[in-house]
XYZ file of C-alpha atoms in Angstrom:
366
model
C 13.043 3.460 -21.670
C 14.433 4.789 -18.127
C 11.691 7.177 -17.953
C 12.297 11.297 -17.984
C 14.312 12.466 -15.154
C 12.951 15.625 -13.660
C 14.709 18.100 -12.508
C 14.402 19.423 -8.875
C 12.406 22.691 -8.552
C 13.211 23.142 -4.547
C 13.881 21.803 -1.387
C 12.035 22.095 1.582
C 13.860 21.246 5.275
C 12.677 21.068 8.743
C 14.746 23.282 11.231
C 16.150 20.335 12.365
C 16.596 18.317 9.247
C 14.980 15.343 10.133
C 12.546 15.851 7.288
C 13.734 16.855 4.037
C 11.211 17.272 0.845
C 12.738 18.134 -2.526
C 9.953 19.012 -4.767
C 9.672 17.384 -8.052
C 7.611 18.431 -11.352
C 5.445 15.539 -10.305
C 6.291 14.137 -7.349
C 8.159 14.960 -3.921
C 10.883 13.275 -2.668
C 10.833 13.060 1.285
C 13.773 11.662 3.179
C 13.393 11.280 7.016
C 16.016 10.611 8.996
C 15.972 8.181 11.902
C 19.160 8.087 12.498
C 19.452 11.217 13.728
C 16.071 11.622 15.716
C 13.432 9.693 17.516
C 10.232 9.336 16.305
C 8.196 11.948 17.940
C 10.723 14.397 16.343
C 10.417 13.044 13.061
C 6.564 12.488 13.147
C 6.841 16.596 14.555
C 9.265 17.186 11.412
C 7.199 15.762 8.428
C 4.089 17.275 9.721
C 5.541 20.983 10.095
C 7.708 20.488 6.781
C 4.240 19.950 4.960
C 2.290 22.901 7.087
C 4.665 25.346 6.524
C 5.552 24.974 2.682
C 2.859 23.130 0.617
C -0.149 25.564 1.206
C -2.746 23.511 -1.091
C -2.215 20.550 1.156
C -4.764 20.537 4.127
C -7.904 22.051 1.131
C -6.607 19.139 -1.291
C -6.394 16.567 1.188
C -9.188 16.984 3.708
C -11.962 16.297 0.919
C -10.391 12.959 -0.072
C -10.135 11.988 3.125
C -14.021 12.571 4.191
C -14.554 10.583 0.072
C -12.817 7.673 1.482
C -14.821 7.705 4.518
C -18.416 8.327 1.973
C -16.849 5.131 0.955
C -16.678 2.923 3.555
C -19.969 3.387 4.758
C -21.794 3.808 1.105
C -21.985 7.327 1.622
C -24.507 7.200 4.719
C -25.307 6.863 8.309
C -21.677 7.969 9.528
C -20.700 6.966 13.174
C -18.466 9.335 13.807
C -18.357 8.051 17.604
C -18.114 4.201 16.334
C -15.766 5.693 13.505
C -13.156 7.742 16.552
C -13.566 3.933 18.448
C -12.334 2.469 15.249
C -9.311 4.663 15.109
C -7.957 4.225 18.390
C -8.396 0.792 19.165
C -6.150 0.026 15.788
C -3.779 3.167 16.510
C -3.341 2.064 19.851
C -2.296 -1.514 18.609
C 0.641 -0.047 16.302
C 4.105 -0.720 18.036
C 5.448 2.331 20.471
C 7.630 3.662 17.760
C 5.262 4.148 14.734
C 2.624 5.404 17.564
C 4.498 7.994 19.067
C 5.269 8.883 14.835
C 1.635 8.854 14.280
C 0.566 10.819 16.848
C 3.257 13.243 16.715
C 2.311 14.180 13.086
C -1.264 13.896 13.753
C -0.871 17.035 16.471
C 1.596 19.212 14.806
C -0.272 18.859 11.277
C -4.236 19.688 13.307
C -2.560 22.287 15.109
C -5.148 21.724 17.796
C -7.641 21.292 15.287
C -9.808 18.336 16.811
C -12.899 16.223 15.006
C -14.320 15.318 12.172
C -15.740 18.020 10.659
C -15.545 19.163 6.897
C -13.572 22.795 7.165
C -10.990 22.703 5.258
C -8.172 22.096 7.719
C -6.690 18.686 8.899
C -8.026 17.936 12.601
C -6.249 15.822 14.401
C -8.574 12.593 14.255
C -8.667 13.234 10.724
C -4.831 13.336 10.314
C -4.905 9.301 12.269
C -7.540 8.457 10.171
C -5.757 8.854 6.804
C -2.920 6.675 8.002
C -4.809 3.679 8.173
C -7.525 3.489 5.822
C -6.265 0.154 4.393
C -7.722 -1.055 7.957
C -9.807 1.154 8.532
C -12.256 2.181 5.534
C -10.379 0.342 2.722
C -12.198 0.917 -0.878
C -9.045 -0.197 -2.696
C -8.418 -2.273 -6.115
C -4.288 -3.772 -7.451
C -2.671 -5.599 -9.647
C 0.878 -6.791 -9.646
C 2.931 -9.228 -11.873
C 6.051 -10.456 -11.359
C 8.360 -12.020 -14.111
C 11.982 -14.298 -13.677
C 14.008 -16.710 -15.698
C 12.680 -17.529 -19.213
C 10.156 -14.868 -19.162
C 12.627 -11.810 -18.959
C 15.797 -11.036 -21.338
C 17.883 -10.751 -18.814
C 17.170 -13.807 -16.841
C 16.741 -11.557 -13.584
C 13.185 -10.507 -11.840
C 10.750 -7.701 -12.934
C 8.193 -6.728 -10.922
C 5.066 -4.881 -12.043
C 2.457 -3.362 -9.016
C -0.236 -1.294 -10.699
C -1.999 1.183 -8.000
C -5.532 0.760 -8.950
C -7.209 3.240 -6.217
C -9.673 5.941 -6.190
C -7.804 8.863 -7.119
C -10.501 11.511 -5.713
C -13.132 13.523 -6.598
C -10.736 16.067 -7.656
C -7.926 13.376 -8.667
C -6.242 15.000 -5.664
C -3.866 11.843 -5.322
C -2.421 13.121 -8.436
C -0.951 16.279 -6.692
C 0.502 14.696 -4.031
C 2.751 11.327 -5.464
C 5.731 10.864 -2.982
C 8.736 9.126 -2.825
C 9.424 8.740 1.069
C 13.312 7.360 2.158
C 12.612 5.751 5.925
C 16.909 6.602 6.613
C 17.232 4.006 9.228
C 20.545 2.163 8.363
C 20.116 -1.349 7.556
C 16.536 -0.894 8.435
C 15.685 1.089 5.748
C 12.878 1.381 3.176
C 11.728 3.368 0.365
C 8.118 3.539 0.267
C 6.101 4.858 -3.204
C 3.252 6.768 -1.667
C 1.526 10.138 -0.782
C 3.065 13.028 0.568
C 1.792 12.633 4.563
C 1.061 9.081 4.292
C 3.195 6.735 6.633
C 0.960 3.417 5.866
C 2.187 1.470 3.637
C 1.050 1.315 0.224
C 4.279 -0.439 -1.857
C 7.772 -0.334 -0.264
C 11.038 -1.787 -0.697
C 13.819 -2.236 1.771
C 17.096 -1.635 1.566
C 17.797 -5.539 1.067
C 15.899 -5.748 -2.159
C 12.440 -7.280 -0.680
C 9.820 -5.074 -2.563
C 6.008 -5.959 -0.629
C 2.802 -3.996 -2.362
C -1.163 -4.424 -0.864
C -4.165 -5.494 -2.858
C -7.384 -5.816 -1.223
C -9.626 -9.141 -1.330
C -12.992 -9.908 -1.049
C -15.229 -11.046 1.444
C -17.001 -7.966 2.547
C -20.043 -10.137 3.238
C -18.337 -10.872 6.985
C -18.458 -8.143 9.901
C -16.121 -6.216 10.222
C -13.877 -6.387 13.610
C -11.629 -4.088 15.141
C -11.154 -4.794 18.396
C -7.825 -6.689 19.203
C -6.378 -6.184 15.473
C -3.809 -5.034 14.269
C -2.539 -2.913 11.343
C -1.236 -5.083 8.663
C 0.173 -2.060 6.622
C 2.526 -1.376 9.463
C 3.080 -5.385 10.056
C 4.594 -5.143 6.487
C 6.649 -1.972 7.625
C 8.020 -3.976 10.465
C 8.796 -6.967 8.339
C 10.994 -4.835 5.973
C 12.873 -3.489 8.661
C 13.760 -6.615 10.028
C 13.692 -9.573 7.328
C 16.140 -9.154 4.124
C 14.421 -12.028 2.140
C 10.942 -12.231 0.665
C 9.893 -15.671 2.486
C 10.798 -14.562 5.709
C 8.885 -11.211 5.006
C 6.331 -13.748 3.712
C 6.140 -16.421 6.399
C 5.916 -13.181 8.639
C 2.879 -11.517 6.986
C 1.049 -15.328 7.089
C 1.727 -15.648 10.577
C 0.038 -12.931 11.543
C -2.751 -12.292 9.407
C -5.502 -13.799 11.626
C -5.377 -10.624 13.135
C -6.411 -8.470 10.776
C -9.340 -6.457 9.679
C -9.625 -7.589 6.306
C -8.239 -10.377 3.967
C -6.013 -9.298 1.497
C -3.304 -10.373 -0.579
C 0.801 -8.989 -0.880
C 3.062 -9.358 -3.522
C 6.488 -10.246 -2.027
C 9.518 -10.380 -3.737
C 13.034 -10.291 -3.942
C 16.084 -10.935 -6.583
C 15.393 -14.591 -6.245
C 12.144 -15.378 -5.377
C 8.328 -14.009 -5.522
C 5.115 -14.573 -3.599
C 2.048 -13.719 -2.941
C 0.833 -13.913 0.638
C -3.021 -14.788 0.304
C -3.908 -13.347 4.078
C -7.474 -14.521 5.654
C -8.841 -12.781 8.527
C -10.129 -14.944 11.478
C -13.475 -14.539 10.918
C -13.320 -15.811 7.384
C -10.860 -19.346 8.556
C -13.266 -19.891 11.745
C -16.427 -20.519 9.271
C -14.456 -22.280 6.703
C -14.650 -19.778 3.867
C -10.946 -19.516 3.404
C -7.560 -19.631 4.215
C -4.185 -18.282 4.592
C -1.116 -19.451 2.481
C 2.238 -18.416 0.662
C 1.527 -19.103 -2.928
C 4.432 -19.354 -5.322
C 4.554 -20.135 -9.312
C 3.957 -23.986 -8.345
C 0.747 -23.354 -5.816
C -1.977 -25.103 -7.909
C -4.839 -22.626 -8.198
C -8.639 -22.588 -8.561
C -10.122 -24.644 -10.809
C -11.960 -21.526 -13.161
C -8.116 -19.742 -13.396
C -5.583 -21.183 -16.477
C -2.947 -19.466 -16.092
C -0.889 -20.062 -19.110
C 2.661 -18.937 -18.039
C 5.846 -20.782 -16.725
C 8.340 -18.412 -14.909
C 5.750 -15.945 -13.590
C 3.137 -14.545 -10.871
C 0.090 -13.085 -10.851
C -1.828 -10.921 -7.656
C -4.941 -9.453 -7.724
C -8.297 -8.744 -5.760
C -8.769 -12.762 -4.776
C -6.811 -15.270 -3.743
C -6.470 -18.093 -6.468
C -4.762 -21.125 -4.316
C -6.918 -23.417 -4.930
C -9.579 -24.564 -2.260
C -9.253 -21.137 -1.027
C -11.936 -18.571 -0.922
C -13.068 -17.568 -4.969
C -13.517 -13.831 -5.575
C -13.125 -14.733 -9.550
C -15.860 -16.737 -10.436
C -18.729 -14.021 -10.058
C -16.138 -10.902 -10.518
C -16.340 -9.258 -13.761
C -13.488 -7.182 -12.842
C -10.807 -9.972 -11.206
C -11.862 -11.960 -14.466
C -11.392 -9.154 -17.331
C -7.939 -8.339 -15.613
C -6.570 -11.775 -15.158
C -7.437 -12.868 -18.888
C -5.418 -9.726 -20.139
C -2.706 -10.550 -17.929
C -2.402 -13.879 -19.330
C -2.865 -13.111 -22.858
C -0.391 -10.565 -22.687
C 2.346 -12.235 -20.773
C 1.831 -15.375 -22.970
C 1.763 -13.250 -26.587
C 5.536 -11.953 -25.838
C 8.516 -14.652 -25.314
C 10.574 -12.170 -23.645
C 10.235 -9.183 -21.079
C 12.883 -6.089 -20.671
C 11.318 -3.755 -18.161
C 10.264 -1.175 -21.226
C 8.225 -4.404 -22.127
C 6.545 -4.302 -18.871
C 5.626 -0.448 -18.886
C 4.492 -0.758 -22.628
C 2.419 -3.594 -21.996
C 0.286 -2.228 -18.898
C 0.032 1.381 -20.461
C -1.032 -0.193 -23.784
C -4.322 0.538 -23.143
C -6.039 4.356 -24.217
C -9.246 5.060 -22.520
C -11.410 8.162 -22.430
C -12.316 8.693 -18.241
């Protein structure tokens, strides 16, 4: 089952052709051409192409931005000055080429509109905060599974990634699915994301290294952003620089103390599958967690009895023995762990179609 191949409806293109957006019934296919333009030119081209052709973008995406802000602050007492400071420090930590691109995008998409105010337009500040939700606001959850060897019909690896994010109160994300090709020679990346979003949620490079993000607990620790870095942009850098999963994983683990939130990363290539359990400095200094690149042979937390060979699971907790445990007291993690454990155990070998069928088998009305 290869899925339905959709027919292209139309194409939007910037005047300088640095941004090309092919429109399909259920997603946008975006190509950003870094081989023929500067980061600043590409950021501006991407924003202008959206503004000139997608008339619902601002009025649809701006409420989603505020839903994420409200969720991060518990729906009360939002200090926009503090939020702006958080945003400026984290954006300033980015490599210059990424920073120039984001600032150019935000400048063009906002068209001079400034400040945090809900008015159906995307301001400069709103555009920037959208680009660093996993670092500045969070509020995400996900799960992943990798199978290989004796657990797949071909013996080749198959990786599943389920994006368990809020869709927005009006299901805004369903209107803005995007596959974004960052065309940059040997550093080319394809990101599975949302239209206008640079933050790396799920991406694969031209060497076949795949990375996807997952939230992890430890919310009880103070949120620290001074001197911190944006891990989703470190993922982008690692995918541009390295051609294998182990080097990407080691790079992310090495920098883990510099991030704002603990998180997991599924990292796979043709030969290997890993989970980078990235623990921030505040948690590791308290002795409540550590960073590690976990594989199928890594001993697990005692309450987790994974029954399946040639496989690796990732949820919203560290799983390595002795690490911070967000399983034992988390119904959401335990339920998903038990389901993955059972479903993988019940079938001897999986095809790609089998993996698709497994993850979509439950029908719920919600």
